[in-house]
mmCIF file of N, CA, C and O in Angstrom:
data_model
loop_
_atom_site.group_PDB
_atom_site.id
_atom_site.type_symbol
_atom_site.label_atom_id
_atom_site.label_comp_id
_atom_site.label_asym_id
_atom_site.label_seq_id
_atom_site.Cartn_x
_atom_site.Cartn_y
_atom_site.Cartn_z
ATOM 1 N N LYS A 702 -77.762 68.454 -121.699
ATOM 2 C CA LYS A 702 -76.666 69.612 -121.462
ATOM 3 C C LYS A 702 -76.194 69.765 -119.965
ATOM 4 O O LYS A 702 -75.405 70.063 -119.791
ATOM 5 N N GLN A 703 -77.397 69.559 -119.219
ATOM 6 C CA GLN A 703 -77.085 69.561 -118.027
ATOM 7 C C GLN A 703 -76.121 68.526 -117.279
ATOM 8 O O GLN A 703 -75.092 68.891 -116.572
ATOM 9 N N GLU A 704 -76.123 67.286 -117.879
ATOM 10 C CA GLU A 704 -75.320 66.437 -117.766
ATOM 11 C C GLU A 704 -73.834 66.794 -117.840
ATOM 12 O O GLU A 704 -72.708 66.336 -117.250
ATOM 13 N N VAL A 705 -73.770 67.399 -119.067
ATOM 14 C CA VAL A 705 -72.142 67.907 -119.769
ATOM 15 C C VAL A 705 -71.846 68.924 -118.692
ATOM 16 O O VAL A 705 -70.584 68.950 -117.964
ATOM 17 N N ARG A 706 -72.796 70.002 -117.977
ATOM 18 C CA ARG A 706 -72.077 70.682 -117.102
ATOM 19 C C ARG A 706 -71.722 70.044 -115.786
ATOM 20 O O ARG A 706 -70.772 70.741 -115.165
ATOM 21 N N ILE A 707 -72.461 69.366 -115.485
ATOM 22 C CA ILE A 707 -72.005 68.469 -114.140
ATOM 23 C C ILE A 707 -70.644 67.940 -114.202
ATOM 24 O O ILE A 707 -69.825 67.684 -113.429
ATOM 25 N N MET A 708 -70.476 67.028 -115.572
ATOM 26 C CA MET A 708 -69.285 66.538 -115.935
ATOM 27 C C MET A 708 -68.059 67.489 -115.876
ATOM 28 O O MET A 708 -66.970 66.887 -115.369
ATOM 29 N N LEU A 709 -68.521 68.739 -116.218
ATOM 30 C CA LEU A 709 -67.246 69.659 -116.457
ATOM 31 C C LEU A 709 -67.138 70.750 -115.229
ATOM 32 O O LEU A 709 -66.024 71.673 -115.093
ATOM 33 N N GLU A 710 -68.016 70.369 -113.988
ATOM 34 C CA GLU A 710 -68.071 71.051 -113.008
ATOM 35 C C GLU A 710 -66.518 71.256 -112.315
ATOM 36 O O GLU A 710 -66.335 72.379 -112.105
ATOM 37 N N LYS A 711 -65.687 70.505 -112.029
ATOM 38 C CA LYS A 711 -64.553 70.406 -111.563
ATOM 39 C C LYS A 711 -63.493 71.225 -112.325
ATOM 40 O O LYS A 711 -62.368 71.586 -111.847
ATOM 41 N N TYR A 712 -63.544 71.614 -113.607
ATOM 42 C CA TYR A 712 -62.708 72.222 -114.520
ATOM 43 C C TYR A 712 -62.682 73.706 -114.353
ATOM 44 O O TYR A 712 -63.822 74.216 -114.188
ATOM 45 N N HIS A 713 -61.864 74.334 -114.560
ATOM 46 C CA HIS A 713 -61.930 75.901 -114.683
ATOM 47 C C HIS A 713 -62.864 76.270 -116.172
ATOM 48 O O HIS A 713 -63.092 75.528 -116.752
ATOM 49 N N ASP A 714 -62.951 77.644 -115.815
ATOM 50 C CA ASP A 714 -63.735 78.320 -117.123
ATOM 51 C C ASP A 714 -62.890 78.097 -118.449
ATOM 52 O O ASP A 714 -63.739 78.294 -119.474
ATOM 53 N N VAL A 715 -61.492 78.071 -118.290
ATOM 54 C CA VAL A 715 -60.981 78.229 -119.477
ATOM 55 C C VAL A 715 -60.070 76.815 -119.564
ATOM 56 O O VAL A 715 -59.246 76.578 -118.529
ATOM 57 N N LEU A 716 -60.018 75.958 -120.442
ATOM 58 C CA LEU A 716 -59.512 74.754 -120.415
ATOM 59 C C LEU A 716 -58.265 74.771 -121.517
ATOM 60 O O LEU A 716 -58.046 75.531 -122.582
ATOM 61 N N ASN A 717 -57.324 73.815 -121.294
ATOM 62 C CA ASN A 717 -56.200 73.673 -122.107
ATOM 63 C C ASN A 717 -56.186 72.215 -122.873
ATOM 64 O O ASN A 717 -57.220 71.610 -122.666
ATOM 65 N N VAL A 718 -55.329 71.901 -123.631
ATOM 66 C CA VAL A 718 -55.526 70.816 -124.594
ATOM 67 C C VAL A 718 -55.259 69.649 -123.589
ATOM 68 O O VAL A 718 -56.238 68.471 -123.922
ATOM 69 N N CYS A 719 -54.580 69.336 -122.344
ATOM 70 C CA CYS A 719 -54.541 68.366 -121.744
ATOM 71 C C CYS A 719 -56.069 68.074 -121.034
ATOM 72 O O CYS A 719 -56.332 67.118 -120.883
ATOM 73 N N ASP A 720 -56.561 69.191 -120.711
ATOM 74 C CA ASP A 720 -57.892 69.242 -120.097
ATOM 75 C C ASP A 720 -58.970 68.542 -121.147
ATOM 76 O O ASP A 720 -59.453 67.593 -120.756
ATOM 77 N N LEU A 721 -58.898 68.780 -122.354
ATOM 78 C CA LEU A 721 -59.645 68.597 -123.389
ATOM 79 C C LEU A 721 -59.391 66.963 -123.404
ATOM 80 O O LEU A 721 -60.383 66.355 -123.646
ATOM 81 N N CYS A 722 -57.867 66.927 -123.560
ATOM 82 C CA CYS A 722 -57.877 65.124 -123.835
ATOM 83 C C CYS A 722 -58.337 64.248 -122.746
ATOM 84 O O CYS A 722 -58.920 63.250 -122.982
ATOM 85 N N LYS A 723 -58.262 64.876 -121.409
ATOM 86 C CA LYS A 723 -59.141 64.149 -120.179
ATOM 87 C C LYS A 723 -60.391 63.916 -120.442
ATOM 88 O O LYS A 723 -61.051 62.972 -119.963
ATOM 89 N N ILE A 724 -61.357 65.187 -120.679
ATOM 90 C CA ILE A 724 -62.465 65.194 -120.665
ATOM 91 C C ILE A 724 -63.193 64.254 -121.970
ATOM 92 O O ILE A 724 -64.204 63.718 -121.586
ATOM 93 N N LEU A 725 -62.497 64.150 -123.054
ATOM 94 C CA LEU A 725 -62.995 63.441 -124.090
ATOM 95 C C LEU A 725 -62.442 62.376 -124.388
ATOM 96 O O LEU A 725 -62.878 61.506 -125.147
ATOM 97 N N ARG A 726 -61.663 61.982 -123.550
ATOM 98 C CA ARG A 726 -60.750 60.640 -123.590
ATOM 99 C C ARG A 726 -60.032 60.472 -125.090
ATOM 100 O O ARG A 726 -60.511 59.487 -125.469
ATOM 101 N N ILE A 727 -59.397 61.598 -125.271
ATOM 102 C CA ILE A 727 -58.884 61.398 -126.798
ATOM 103 C C ILE A 727 -57.247 61.679 -126.565
ATOM 104 O O ILE A 727 -56.779 62.280 -125.656
ATOM 105 N N SER A 728 -56.714 61.453 -127.717
ATOM 106 C CA SER A 728 -55.161 61.766 -127.844
ATOM 107 C C SER A 728 -55.015 63.205 -127.924
ATOM 108 O O SER A 728 -55.733 63.735 -128.464
ATOM 109 N N LYS A 729 -53.715 63.728 -127.559
ATOM 110 C CA LYS A 729 -53.276 64.901 -127.857
ATOM 111 C C LYS A 729 -53.420 65.530 -129.486
ATOM 112 O O LYS A 729 -53.929 66.635 -129.743
ATOM 113 N N LYS A 730 -52.985 64.289 -130.120
ATOM 114 C CA LYS A 730 -53.103 64.514 -131.622
ATOM 115 C C LYS A 730 -54.520 64.703 -132.262
ATOM 116 O O LYS A 730 -54.730 65.578 -132.936
ATOM 117 N N THR A 731 -55.463 64.137 -131.465
ATOM 118 C CA THR A 731 -56.834 64.198 -132.124
ATOM 119 C C THR A 731 -57.369 65.534 -131.553
ATOM 120 O O THR A 731 -58.152 66.184 -132.254
ATOM 121 N N ALA A 732 -56.931 65.937 -129.990
ATOM 122 C CA ALA A 732 -57.326 67.172 -129.746
ATOM 123 C C ALA A 732 -56.880 68.205 -130.551
ATOM 124 O O ALA A 732 -57.707 69.306 -130.941
ATOM 125 N N TYR A 733 -55.620 68.318 -130.875
ATOM 126 C CA TYR A 733 -54.959 69.316 -132.044
ATOM 127 C C TYR A 733 -55.694 69.318 -133.177
ATOM 128 O O TYR A 733 -56.023 70.378 -133.641
ATOM 129 N N ARG A 734 -56.249 68.231 -133.872
ATOM 130 C CA ARG A 734 -56.953 68.171 -135.027
ATOM 131 C C ARG A 734 -58.292 68.683 -134.847
ATOM 132 O O ARG A 734 -58.690 69.670 -135.702
ATOM 133 N N LEU A 735 -59.099 68.748 -133.706
ATOM 134 C CA LEU A 735 -60.264 69.036 -133.680
ATOM 135 C C LEU A 735 -60.082 70.733 -133.426
ATOM 136 O O LEU A 735 -61.120 71.543 -133.933
ATOM 137 N N ILE A 736 -59.142 70.957 -132.883
ATOM 138 C CA ILE A 736 -59.061 72.515 -132.758
ATOM 139 C C ILE A 736 -58.561 73.219 -133.901
ATOM 140 O O ILE A 736 -59.362 74.058 -134.511
ATOM 141 N N LYS A 737 -57.624 72.709 -134.807
ATOM 142 C CA LYS A 737 -57.198 73.008 -136.216
ATOM 143 C C LYS A 737 -58.119 73.088 -137.143
ATOM 144 O O LYS A 737 -58.405 73.920 -137.984
ATOM 145 N N GLU A 738 -59.146 72.047 -137.026
ATOM 146 C CA GLU A 738 -60.161 71.904 -138.070
ATOM 147 C C GLU A 738 -61.495 72.786 -137.658
ATOM 148 O O GLU A 738 -62.425 72.703 -138.486
ATOM 149 N N GLY A 739 -61.404 73.502 -136.600
ATOM 150 C CA GLY A 739 -62.473 74.576 -136.283
ATOM 151 C C GLY A 739 -63.508 73.641 -135.524
ATOM 152 O O GLY A 739 -64.688 74.359 -135.394
ATOM 153 N N GLU A 740 -63.409 72.388 -135.182
ATOM 154 C CA GLU A 740 -64.624 71.904 -134.474
ATOM 155 C C GLU A 740 -64.989 72.273 -133.265
ATOM 156 O O GLU A 740 -65.900 72.462 -132.632
ATOM 157 N N ILE A 741 -63.616 72.536 -132.439
ATOM 158 C CA ILE A 741 -64.045 73.377 -131.217
ATOM 159 C C ILE A 741 -63.248 74.850 -131.043
ATOM 160 O O ILE A 741 -62.042 74.682 -131.559
ATOM 161 N N PRO A 742 -64.067 75.839 -131.002
ATOM 162 C CA PRO A 742 -63.451 77.005 -131.033
ATOM 163 C C PRO A 742 -62.396 77.208 -129.978
ATOM 164 O O PRO A 742 -62.363 76.754 -128.780
ATOM 165 N N TYR A 743 -61.253 78.155 -130.185
ATOM 166 C CA TYR A 743 -59.972 78.511 -129.242
ATOM 167 C C TYR A 743 -59.528 79.613 -129.444
ATOM 168 O O TYR A 743 -59.690 80.369 -130.232
ATOM 169 N N ARG A 744 -58.608 79.828 -128.525
ATOM 170 C CA ARG A 744 -57.729 81.342 -128.631
ATOM 171 C C ARG A 744 -56.442 80.878 -128.357
ATOM 172 O O ARG A 744 -56.229 79.941 -127.549
ATOM 173 N N GLN A 745 -55.635 81.305 -129.180
ATOM 174 C CA GLN A 745 -54.139 80.923 -129.063
ATOM 175 C C GLN A 745 -53.342 82.023 -128.016
ATOM 176 O O GLN A 745 -53.667 83.179 -128.369
ATOM 177 N N VAL A 746 -52.756 81.747 -127.089
ATOM 178 C CA VAL A 746 -52.094 82.690 -126.105
ATOM 179 C C VAL A 746 -50.699 82.115 -125.991
ATOM 180 O O VAL A 746 -50.583 81.137 -125.565
ATOM 181 N N GLY A 747 -49.945 82.937 -127.038
ATOM 182 C CA GLY A 747 -48.559 82.542 -127.034
ATOM 183 C C GLY A 747 -48.659 81.320 -127.843
ATOM 184 O O GLY A 747 -48.858 81.057 -128.699
ATOM 185 N N ARG A 748 -48.108 80.036 -127.255
ATOM 186 C CA ARG A 748 -47.779 78.844 -127.824
ATOM 187 C C ARG A 748 -48.907 77.910 -127.329
ATOM 188 O O ARG A 748 -48.779 76.659 -127.617
ATOM 189 N N THR A 749 -49.692 78.347 -126.411
ATOM 190 C CA THR A 749 -50.762 77.560 -125.755
ATOM 191 C C THR A 749 -52.197 77.642 -126.513
ATOM 192 O O THR A 749 -52.509 78.965 -126.961
ATOM 193 N N TYR A 750 -53.108 76.719 -126.479
ATOM 194 C CA TYR A 750 -54.389 76.721 -127.001
ATOM 195 C C TYR A 750 -55.230 76.809 -125.715
ATOM 196 O O TYR A 750 -55.094 75.925 -124.835
ATOM 197 N N LYS A 751 -56.348 77.594 -125.559
ATOM 198 C CA LYS A 751 -57.286 77.956 -124.799
ATOM 199 C C LYS A 751 -58.777 77.763 -125.167
ATOM 200 O O LYS A 751 -58.997 78.341 -126.188
ATOM 201 N N ILE A 752 -59.438 76.968 -124.424
ATOM 202 C CA ILE A 752 -60.770 76.593 -124.901
ATOM 203 C C ILE A 752 -61.735 77.125 -123.881
ATOM 204 O O ILE A 752 -61.528 76.440 -122.561
ATOM 205 N N ALA A 753 -62.664 77.712 -124.136
ATOM 206 C CA ALA A 753 -63.800 78.118 -123.270
ATOM 207 C C ALA A 753 -64.479 76.933 -122.929
ATOM 208 O O ALA A 753 -64.880 76.250 -123.830
ATOM 209 N N LYS A 754 -64.633 76.584 -121.431
ATOM 210 C CA LYS A 754 -65.535 75.760 -121.082
ATOM 211 C C LYS A 754 -66.772 75.705 -121.786
ATOM 212 O O LYS A 754 -67.342 74.687 -122.298
ATOM 213 N N GLN A 755 -67.446 76.680 -121.935
ATOM 214 C CA GLN A 755 -68.729 76.882 -122.453
ATOM 215 C C GLN A 755 -68.799 76.656 -124.037
ATOM 216 O O GLN A 755 -69.794 75.944 -124.704
ATOM 217 N N GLU A 756 -67.559 76.817 -124.776
ATOM 218 C CA GLU A 756 -67.620 76.062 -126.118
ATOM 219 C C GLU A 756 -67.605 74.795 -126.238
ATOM 220 O O GLU A 756 -68.090 74.235 -127.198
ATOM 221 N N LEU A 757 -66.830 74.128 -125.143
ATOM 222 C CA LEU A 757 -66.715 72.509 -125.027
ATOM 223 C C LEU A 757 -68.187 72.167 -124.989
ATOM 224 O O LEU A 757 -68.586 71.219 -125.405
ATOM 225 N N ILE A 758 -68.802 72.660 -124.108
ATOM 226 C CA ILE A 758 -70.249 72.323 -123.698
ATOM 227 C C ILE A 758 -71.196 72.338 -124.839
ATOM 228 O O ILE A 758 -71.911 71.458 -125.261
ATOM 229 N N LYS A 759 -71.108 73.347 -125.838
ATOM 230 C CA LYS A 759 -71.658 73.674 -126.932
ATOM 231 C C LYS A 759 -71.338 72.174 -127.750
ATOM 232 O O LYS A 759 -72.502 71.813 -128.452
ATOM 233 N N TYR A 760 -70.022 72.056 -128.217
ATOM 234 C CA TYR A 760 -69.662 71.114 -128.938
ATOM 235 C C TYR A 760 -70.273 69.736 -128.635
ATOM 236 O O TYR A 760 -70.735 68.956 -129.397
ATOM 237 N N LEU A 761 -69.932 69.437 -127.290
ATOM 238 C CA LEU A 761 -70.592 68.139 -126.761
ATOM 239 C C LEU A 761 -72.058 67.930 -126.898
ATOM 240 O O LEU A 761 -72.871 67.040 -127.442
ATOM 241 N N SER A 762 -72.830 69.032 -126.912
ATOM 242 C CA SER A 762 -74.072 69.091 -127.054
ATOM 243 C C SER A 762 -74.630 69.008 -128.367
ATOM 244 O O SER A 762 -75.616 68.195 -128.759
ATOM 245 N N GLN A 763 -73.918 69.427 -129.443
ATOM 246 C CA GLN A 763 -74.107 69.361 -130.781
ATOM 247 C C GLN A 763 -73.938 67.941 -130.986
ATOM 248 O O GLN A 763 -74.734 67.405 -131.934
ATOM 249 N N LYS A 764 -72.665 67.399 -130.880
ATOM 250 C CA LYS A 764 -72.603 65.932 -131.009
ATOM 251 C C LYS A 764 -73.603 64.940 -130.481
ATOM 252 O O LYS A 764 -73.810 64.019 -130.816
ATOM 253 N N SER A 765 -74.179 65.283 -129.108
ATOM 254 C CA SER A 765 -75.279 64.426 -128.706
ATOM 255 C C SER A 765 -76.319 64.424 -129.740
ATOM 256 O O SER A 765 -77.100 63.406 -129.738
ATOM 257 N N ILE A 766 -76.856 65.747 -130.127
ATOM 258 C CA ILE A 766 -77.789 65.787 -130.840
ATOM 259 C C ILE A 766 -77.642 64.911 -132.019
ATOM 260 O O ILE A 766 -78.433 64.280 -132.733
ATOM 261 N N GLU A 767 -76.443 65.152 -132.759
ATOM 262 C CA GLU A 767 -76.166 64.429 -134.088
ATOM 263 C C GLU A 767 -76.308 62.946 -134.033
ATOM 264 O O GLU A 767 -76.664 62.210 -134.894
ATOM 265 N N ASN A 768 -75.529 62.516 -132.909
ATOM 266 C CA ASN A 768 -75.506 61.113 -132.549
ATOM 267 C C ASN A 768 -76.839 60.540 -132.329
ATOM 268 O O ASN A 768 -77.343 59.239 -132.555
ATOM 269 N N LYS A 769 -78.087 61.270 -131.767
ATOM 270 C CA LYS A 769 -79.305 60.663 -131.694
ATOM 271 C C LYS A 769 -79.931 60.382 -132.697
ATOM 272 O O LYS A 769 -80.861 59.512 -132.869
ATOM 273 N N GLY A 770 -79.736 61.199 -133.956
ATOM 274 C CA GLY A 770 -79.993 60.870 -135.268
ATOM 275 C C GLY A 770 -79.595 59.626 -135.956
ATOM 276 O O GLY A 770 -80.068 59.295 -136.937
ATOM 277 N N ALA A 771 -78.486 59.071 -135.533
ATOM 278 C CA ALA A 771 -77.593 58.122 -136.169
ATOM 279 C C ALA A 771 -78.347 56.793 -135.719
ATOM 280 O O ALA A 771 -78.889 56.529 -134.622
ATOM 281 N N THR A 772 -78.501 55.982 -136.545
ATOM 282 C CA THR A 772 -79.020 54.515 -136.496
ATOM 283 C C THR A 772 -77.937 53.380 -136.896
ATOM 284 O O THR A 772 -77.303 53.638 -137.766
ATOM 285 N N CYS A 773 -77.947 52.385 -136.140
ATOM 286 C CA CYS A 773 -77.061 51.073 -136.537
ATOM 287 C C CYS A 773 -77.873 50.227 -137.439
ATOM 288 O O CYS A 773 -79.012 50.054 -137.152
ATOM 289 N N LEU A 774 -77.164 49.766 -138.385
ATOM 290 C CA LEU A 774 -78.082 48.926 -139.220
ATOM 291 C C LEU A 774 -77.540 47.522 -139.339
ATOM 292 O O LEU A 774 -76.299 47.144 -138.815
#
């Protein structure tokens, strides 16, 4: 979890979709899908989506734990 905090240090406490794309190295389409499917909690302000950095840290930590259990055959 500490590595994630360091990785996100230069970003504001509230992120937008472009920030999310840069951090996760994903397309806007994928970012909107993660948001709409509830994978990453957000707030809508007007026409923009705002993601709390803390929520992204939780998401990345959860994904890290899930991936540790995965094995390649």
